[in-house]
XYZ file of C-alpha atoms in Angstrom:
513
model
C 0.000 0.000 0.000
C 1.315 3.442 -0.924
C 1.771 5.674 2.114
C -0.393 8.447 0.683
C -3.329 6.022 0.515
C -2.603 4.919 4.089
C -2.576 8.529 5.304
C -5.871 9.245 3.531
C -7.553 6.183 5.046
C -6.290 6.908 8.558
C -7.390 10.540 8.173
C -10.872 9.283 7.304
C -11.033 7.395 10.607
C -10.137 3.871 9.504
C -8.378 2.056 12.338
C -9.742 4.453 14.962
C -13.044 2.649 15.629
C -14.946 5.033 13.437
C -13.712 8.179 15.191
C -12.544 10.912 12.852
C -9.096 11.931 14.138
C -7.656 15.408 14.268
C -4.579 15.636 12.072
C -1.317 17.538 12.506
C 1.123 17.632 9.590
C 4.836 18.357 9.840
C 7.447 18.051 7.115
C 8.547 14.613 8.383
C 5.474 13.246 10.223
C 1.700 13.022 10.288
C 0.121 12.901 13.754
C -3.411 11.625 14.322
C -5.212 12.645 17.517
C -8.014 10.267 18.455
C -9.640 10.075 21.863
C -7.058 10.029 24.636
C -4.194 9.010 22.368
C -1.950 10.288 19.585
C -0.455 8.257 16.739
C 2.598 9.507 14.857
C 3.365 8.246 11.357
C 6.797 8.910 9.893
C 6.665 10.053 6.287
C 8.409 7.802 3.771
C 11.005 10.315 2.661
C 14.688 11.095 2.654
C 16.266 14.408 3.658
C 19.811 15.521 4.379
C 19.410 14.373 7.982
C 17.133 11.284 7.881
C 16.095 8.397 5.644
C 12.682 6.827 6.333
C 11.930 5.444 2.891
C 11.831 1.776 3.889
C 9.277 0.105 6.144
C 12.105 -1.307 8.252
C 13.635 2.153 8.767
C 10.279 3.510 9.928
C 9.902 0.635 12.382
C 13.414 1.290 13.685
C 12.877 5.014 14.162
C 9.445 4.562 15.761
C 10.939 2.164 18.296
C 13.913 4.441 18.857
C 11.671 7.482 19.337
C 9.868 5.672 22.141
C 13.126 4.653 23.842
C 14.698 8.110 23.500
C 11.650 9.983 24.771
C 10.768 7.678 27.632
C 13.831 9.165 29.357
C 11.845 12.338 29.996
C 8.218 11.515 29.119
C 7.471 7.875 30.050
C 3.783 8.633 30.591
C 3.426 10.037 27.062
C 5.409 7.551 24.961
C 3.719 4.151 25.219
C 4.939 1.939 22.352
C 5.754 1.542 18.674
C 2.810 -0.250 17.052
C 2.269 -1.689 13.561
C -0.478 -0.679 11.160
C -1.856 -3.883 9.653
C -3.952 -4.543 6.561
C -6.277 -7.508 7.129
C -7.331 -10.023 4.480
C -10.650 -8.228 4.433
C -8.823 -5.049 3.399
C -9.309 -3.181 6.685
C -6.654 -1.196 8.542
C -6.204 -2.185 12.192
C -3.912 -0.841 14.901
C -4.122 -3.815 17.239
C -3.925 -7.580 17.124
C -1.666 -9.844 15.072
C -3.839 -10.358 12.006
C -2.771 -8.977 8.652
C 0.238 -7.632 6.807
C 2.246 -4.836 8.431
C 2.060 -1.835 6.103
C 3.572 0.832 8.371
C 4.465 1.766 11.942
C 3.218 4.368 14.410
C 4.471 5.893 17.632
C 1.609 5.334 20.083
C 1.342 8.115 22.668
C -0.909 9.352 25.421
C -2.513 12.599 24.310
C -2.191 15.826 26.286
C -3.950 19.171 26.085
C -2.290 21.325 23.405
C -2.916 24.352 25.632
C -0.292 22.857 27.960
C 2.495 23.419 25.432
C 5.000 25.960 26.705
C 5.047 27.899 23.441
C 1.325 28.561 23.897
C 1.739 29.373 27.576
C 4.578 31.772 26.703
C 2.558 33.458 23.944
C -0.088 34.278 26.575
C 2.530 35.786 28.899
C 1.894 33.034 31.448
C 5.407 31.596 31.725
C 5.657 32.202 35.465
C 8.712 32.466 37.696
C 8.056 29.065 39.360
C 7.580 27.430 35.956
C 10.876 28.769 34.581
C 12.648 27.588 37.721
C 11.085 24.135 37.368
C 12.174 24.135 33.745
C 15.784 24.757 34.741
C 15.542 21.939 37.294
C 14.070 19.453 34.820
C 16.607 20.137 32.064
C 19.521 19.972 34.497
C 18.263 16.648 35.845
C 17.947 15.307 32.305
C 21.450 16.422 31.330
C 22.958 15.005 34.515
C 21.545 11.565 33.750
C 22.182 11.663 29.977
C 24.732 9.254 28.527
C 28.183 10.855 28.373
C 30.121 10.521 25.149
C 33.818 11.037 24.682
C 33.991 13.316 21.687
C 37.475 13.997 20.322
C 35.987 16.475 17.856
C 33.957 18.778 20.093
C 35.262 21.814 18.241
C 34.726 20.311 14.791
C 31.133 19.440 15.637
C 30.438 23.153 16.173
C 32.527 24.090 13.120
C 30.223 21.866 11.047
C 27.123 23.680 12.369
C 28.759 27.022 11.631
C 29.555 26.046 8.039
C 26.126 24.519 7.460
C 24.506 27.728 8.718
C 26.614 29.783 6.330
C 25.682 27.660 3.313
C 21.974 27.634 4.140
C 21.818 31.379 4.808
C 23.761 32.117 1.615
C 20.904 30.636 -0.383
C 18.662 33.431 0.849
C 21.207 36.275 0.821
C 20.041 39.209 -1.254
C 16.420 38.120 -0.898
C 14.820 37.506 2.470
C 18.127 38.207 4.203
C 20.332 41.052 3.016
C 23.910 40.185 2.059
C 25.452 42.589 4.579
C 23.676 40.969 7.516
C 24.582 37.464 6.347
C 28.255 38.339 5.826
C 28.511 40.138 9.168
C 26.844 37.262 11.033
C 29.152 34.683 9.495
C 32.236 36.782 10.303
C 31.194 37.318 13.921
C 30.410 33.621 14.392
C 33.806 32.658 13.030
C 35.588 35.178 15.254
C 33.768 33.796 18.277
C 34.523 30.216 17.245
C 38.238 30.946 16.913
C 38.318 32.442 20.404
C 36.812 29.324 22.032
C 38.059 26.486 19.799
C 40.272 25.058 22.525
C 37.441 25.295 25.068
C 35.101 23.392 22.734
C 37.716 20.677 22.202
C 38.278 20.365 25.944
C 34.549 20.107 26.656
C 34.339 17.269 24.149
C 37.104 15.468 26.031
C 35.634 15.933 29.501
C 32.078 14.627 29.248
C 30.036 17.659 28.251
C 28.944 16.058 24.973
C 26.017 13.770 25.825
C 22.974 12.063 24.365
C 20.806 15.170 24.652
C 17.367 16.226 23.416
C 18.462 17.943 20.213
C 15.313 20.005 19.620
C 14.760 21.699 22.959
C 12.436 24.608 22.220
C 9.219 25.674 23.938
C 7.042 23.785 21.456
C 8.581 20.502 22.595
C 7.842 21.020 26.281
C 4.434 20.636 27.917
C 3.092 20.952 31.444
C 1.601 17.797 32.959
C 0.439 17.691 36.579
C 2.027 21.102 37.101
C 5.521 20.103 35.947
C 7.325 20.713 32.630
C 7.861 17.569 30.553
C 10.357 17.382 27.673
C 9.166 15.422 24.637
C 9.843 14.933 20.908
C 13.602 14.523 21.319
C 15.575 13.769 18.163
C 15.878 10.043 17.506
C 16.797 9.944 13.834
C 20.206 11.651 13.724
C 22.894 11.385 16.410
C 24.720 14.388 14.953
C 21.788 16.527 16.113
C 21.196 14.940 19.520
C 24.741 14.061 20.616
C 25.848 17.573 21.511
C 27.317 19.705 24.275
C 24.768 20.112 27.068
C 25.031 23.902 26.806
C 24.348 23.728 23.056
C 21.217 21.728 23.903
C 20.156 24.312 26.507
C 20.986 27.171 24.121
C 18.024 26.317 21.878
C 15.570 26.994 24.709
C 17.416 30.127 25.838
C 17.372 31.426 22.268
C 13.654 30.667 21.934
C 12.896 32.648 25.093
C 15.082 35.557 23.944
C 13.346 35.571 20.560
C 10.044 35.986 22.404
C 11.452 38.959 24.317
C 11.527 37.151 27.660
C 14.970 38.090 28.945
C 13.871 37.561 32.542
C 12.614 34.040 31.881
C 15.782 33.269 29.931
C 17.987 34.339 32.812
C 15.918 32.448 35.395
C 16.107 29.189 33.428
C 19.841 29.739 32.930
C 20.556 30.404 36.605
C 18.373 27.611 37.924
C 20.014 25.208 35.474
C 23.515 26.218 36.601
C 22.655 25.940 40.283
C 21.235 22.437 39.805
C 24.112 21.298 37.597
C 26.576 22.804 40.105
C 28.778 23.611 37.155
C 29.763 27.136 36.178
C 32.604 26.187 33.843
C 33.291 27.711 30.432
C 30.144 29.790 30.048
C 31.931 31.751 27.315
C 30.642 29.164 24.807
C 27.037 30.298 25.314
C 26.935 33.464 23.160
C 28.098 31.497 20.101
C 25.798 28.585 20.910
C 22.796 30.926 21.158
C 23.815 32.707 17.940
C 24.112 29.391 16.084
C 20.696 28.283 17.320
C 19.223 31.590 16.125
C 21.034 31.177 12.801
C 19.518 27.727 12.327
C 16.032 29.104 12.965
C 16.754 31.963 10.555
C 17.509 29.668 7.633
C 14.633 27.308 8.522
C 12.270 30.312 8.499
C 13.721 31.522 5.201
C 13.259 28.092 3.634
C 9.653 27.931 4.864
C 8.964 31.436 3.528
C 10.247 30.422 0.099
C 8.210 27.199 0.060
C 4.763 28.521 1.012
C 2.241 29.840 -1.500
C 0.422 31.847 1.185
C 1.597 35.468 0.932
C 0.716 36.273 4.539
C 2.529 33.204 5.824
C 5.545 33.978 3.640
C 5.714 37.542 4.999
C 5.477 36.312 8.601
C 8.208 33.731 8.099
C 10.417 36.307 6.364
C 10.077 38.587 9.385
C 10.946 35.640 11.626
C 14.079 35.018 9.578
C 15.182 38.629 9.947
C 14.379 38.659 13.676
C 16.413 35.501 14.244
C 19.340 36.949 12.293
C 19.248 40.114 14.417
C 19.108 37.999 17.577
C 22.122 35.995 16.411
C 24.091 39.199 15.847
C 23.081 40.740 19.170
C 24.050 37.530 20.985
C 27.614 38.012 19.780
C 27.933 41.620 20.952
C 30.986 41.993 23.145
C 29.975 43.206 26.598
C 32.398 43.606 29.450
C 31.827 41.523 32.567
C 30.909 43.290 35.787
C 30.694 42.152 39.402
C 27.599 43.500 41.170
C 26.855 42.909 44.844
C 23.279 43.325 46.086
C 23.548 43.455 49.879
C 21.289 44.372 52.777
C 19.470 42.965 55.766
C 16.872 40.211 55.519
C 13.660 41.513 53.970
C 15.240 44.205 51.810
C 14.434 42.208 48.655
C 17.968 41.306 47.589
C 17.013 38.174 45.665
C 14.139 39.872 43.838
C 16.342 42.802 42.838
C 19.125 40.451 41.716
C 16.676 38.659 39.406
C 15.490 41.977 37.976
C 18.930 43.370 37.131
C 20.748 40.187 36.039
C 19.183 39.782 32.546
C 20.713 43.020 31.220
C 24.246 42.555 32.568
C 27.105 41.196 30.471
C 26.817 38.826 27.492
C 23.712 36.702 26.850
C 21.906 35.238 28.666
C 22.737 37.762 31.399
C 24.532 37.620 34.725
C 25.070 34.549 36.851
C 23.339 35.043 40.218
C 25.065 33.556 43.253
C 23.101 33.676 46.496
C 24.537 32.864 49.904
C 21.342 31.017 50.913
C 21.570 28.681 47.935
C 25.281 28.002 48.403
C 24.887 27.406 52.146
C 22.187 24.776 51.623
C 24.084 23.151 48.800
C 27.190 22.874 50.977
C 25.149 21.305 53.774
C 23.441 18.877 51.389
C 19.855 19.946 52.040
C 16.974 20.983 49.799
C 16.658 24.694 49.032
C 13.432 24.979 51.045
C 14.785 23.176 54.122
C 14.889 25.467 57.157
C 18.324 25.612 58.780
C 18.981 26.352 62.429
C 21.572 28.619 64.094
C 24.262 25.914 63.884
C 24.312 26.449 60.092
C 25.286 30.098 60.597
C 28.543 29.840 62.523
C 31.485 32.063 61.636
C 33.257 29.105 60.059
C 30.323 28.177 57.840
C 29.742 31.832 56.920
C 33.358 32.204 55.815
C 33.151 28.975 53.790
C 29.947 30.137 52.078
C 31.359 33.550 51.158
C 34.605 31.888 50.092
C 32.816 29.508 47.722
C 30.676 32.332 46.384
C 33.820 34.325 45.623
C 35.532 31.339 44.014
C 32.631 30.676 41.646
C 32.345 34.391 40.872
C 36.039 34.520 39.977
C 35.636 31.557 37.645
C 32.598 33.034 35.887
C 34.092 36.526 35.565
C 37.256 35.046 34.077
C 35.193 33.618 31.203
C 33.774 37.069 30.428
C 30.351 36.732 32.062
C 28.792 39.092 34.585
C 28.019 38.063 38.165
C 25.478 39.287 40.719
C 26.084 38.305 44.349
C 23.063 38.191 46.663
C 24.006 38.176 50.367
C 23.932 40.382 53.461
C 27.693 41.150 53.386
C 27.493 42.424 56.962
C 31.123 41.565 57.765
C 33.878 43.930 56.565
C 36.168 40.988 55.712
C 33.590 39.630 53.264
C 33.146 43.037 51.636
C 36.896 43.534 51.333
C 37.323 40.072 49.818
C 34.687 40.565 47.144
C 36.082 43.936 46.078
C 39.514 42.320 45.864
C 38.137 39.799 43.361
C 37.178 42.548 40.925
C 40.608 44.180 41.263
C 42.426 40.882 40.752
C 40.472 39.936 37.622
C 40.263 43.473 36.305
C 36.502 43.917 36.037
C 34.218 46.729 37.141
C 32.700 46.454 40.613
C 29.366 47.868 41.798
C 28.341 47.496 45.442
C 24.681 48.159 46.271
C 23.254 48.330 49.787
C 19.464 47.965 50.034
C 17.854 49.619 53.046
C 14.332 49.757 54.474
C 12.635 50.726 57.718
C 12.150 48.187 60.496
C 8.388 47.798 59.988
C 8.761 47.054 56.262
C 11.470 44.474 56.909
C 9.445 42.737 59.622
C 6.322 42.568 57.450
C 8.239 41.107 54.513
C 9.998 38.475 56.606
C 6.715 37.417 58.229
C 5.003 37.069 54.830
C 7.618 34.697 53.407
C 6.435 31.273 52.265
C 8.385 28.585 50.382
C 11.484 30.763 50.382
C 15.123 29.712 50.246
C 15.948 32.229 52.991
C 16.035 31.027 56.603
C 15.456 34.504 58.001
C 12.811 34.794 60.729
C 11.699 37.900 62.654
C 14.145 36.849 65.396
C 17.034 36.661 62.907
C 16.094 40.086 61.562
C 16.012 41.566 65.079
C 19.546 40.319 65.719
C 20.683 41.895 62.444
C 19.057 45.207 63.358
C 20.707 45.194 66.776
C 24.122 44.435 65.306
C 26.778 46.968 64.284
C 25.847 49.424 61.556
C 27.390 48.806 58.152
C 30.089 51.340 57.343
C 30.419 50.453 53.661
C 30.705 53.114 50.998
C 28.517 51.139 48.611
C 25.560 52.804 46.903
C 22.589 52.916 49.273
C 19.118 52.495 47.803
C 15.751 52.797 49.527
C 14.234 49.313 49.223
C 10.954 50.084 51.009
C 9.417 51.063 47.658
C 7.888 48.813 44.949
C 10.289 46.391 43.262
C 10.235 48.100 39.868
C 11.309 51.422 41.415
C 14.104 49.804 43.428
C 15.320 47.813 40.422
C 15.269 50.909 38.216
C 17.455 52.790 40.692
C 19.827 49.829 40.936
C 20.185 49.688 37.153
C 20.825 53.430 37.099
C 23.501 53.043 39.793
C 25.164 50.320 37.745
C 25.092 52.471 34.599
C 26.631 55.342 36.561
C 29.482 53.162 37.810
C 30.088 51.754 34.322
C 29.890 55.071 32.469
C 33.641 55.192 31.818
C 34.091 51.476 31.154
């Protein structure tokens, strides 16, 4: 049976107990939605990255898709099942009677409104959801199969060259030649500056069996948690990549949607869960390459469609992605910003507000003393710690680790925001010394608020990483006054006003940089 006939018969409801399925078409698959389940048929075609022309190849890739995706979505991916043609000429999706004419990926259906691209388009990608997203991706990458890759740099060089060739096809049309030439030159400059880093990451376990297509449209929310699905099963060159290149697709997607805050939250939560802040200087190129890929995919789609409105929209997408790729490669100097103050001044909230605009994409790394303390003590972020976790020795170790990570990140060219009280002069002196040693700008901010405001905020806290209680705050208030010369900002006001003043203070300090 020809596959086109099979698709037509399935679309008419044959094999689905008389139910007329909804149908979703992609360039490589046809998905039938019937009742509580979804059935994915792989098109019998060959492209530059897959070959599904034979029945055996479609069986293989259906089975592999189930195995690959059950790593993250076991409740969605159920089995690979055959489509059989009975002697009576009927199509059936169960039983052992009849000739196998094709294969399907059998999945549990979920509400399309739960897709993160739809949630994001409604402006509903909340802070908790982005944090959960960082957690889920980090957990997936930590458990992913590690691959020794002697050609980590060449793998990225191949992507760079493929991008150039694909974009060249559209130069002078959808994409102007100047933009294309400039983007290629900037990508190559960036690649040359990190070639050794890419090679080293390939040697040290950062290349893993990843997702390969990690954008918002391939993530859904089930039972309140983000679930990754539709990972690449048909081409190892796409899925066996550096974990940060895998993450970069999602970060780029969020940036393209104008959600710099969400991008930075996912990024920071991911880093804190991975406990790995090494070699972040690869990210600007990785994000630019991901944007470049989407640019040429959009250009190709614009050229292929006969719908003028659709072609215009896809052309705009291509140009937007190209601009994003260029902006991702802008050279921005790293800066070390400290947001200090007593409990209840809103340090963590302010840090999250200012981090997205500092340094190269995807913004500054945020290091909080509360998070580092709990990580050192091996407890969950929401576990309440007692006074024995706040001894002088533990405090010094926490600030020491925070400074060590900050030094590492700053040395790779990324900005850092430190979120801690910094009540002790020795801790303030040490952090300023870091900026002098590395040669980056330093901005110290001291948030202040009246006693009543601080007490109300501390009392209202729920599900917060901070251990501060009203009693802890009272001890802080009764302690010695801070004599720092850092910029003091009234934090008793609304968050947007405080954050605006903090950003202005940072701009003032960096005016001559």
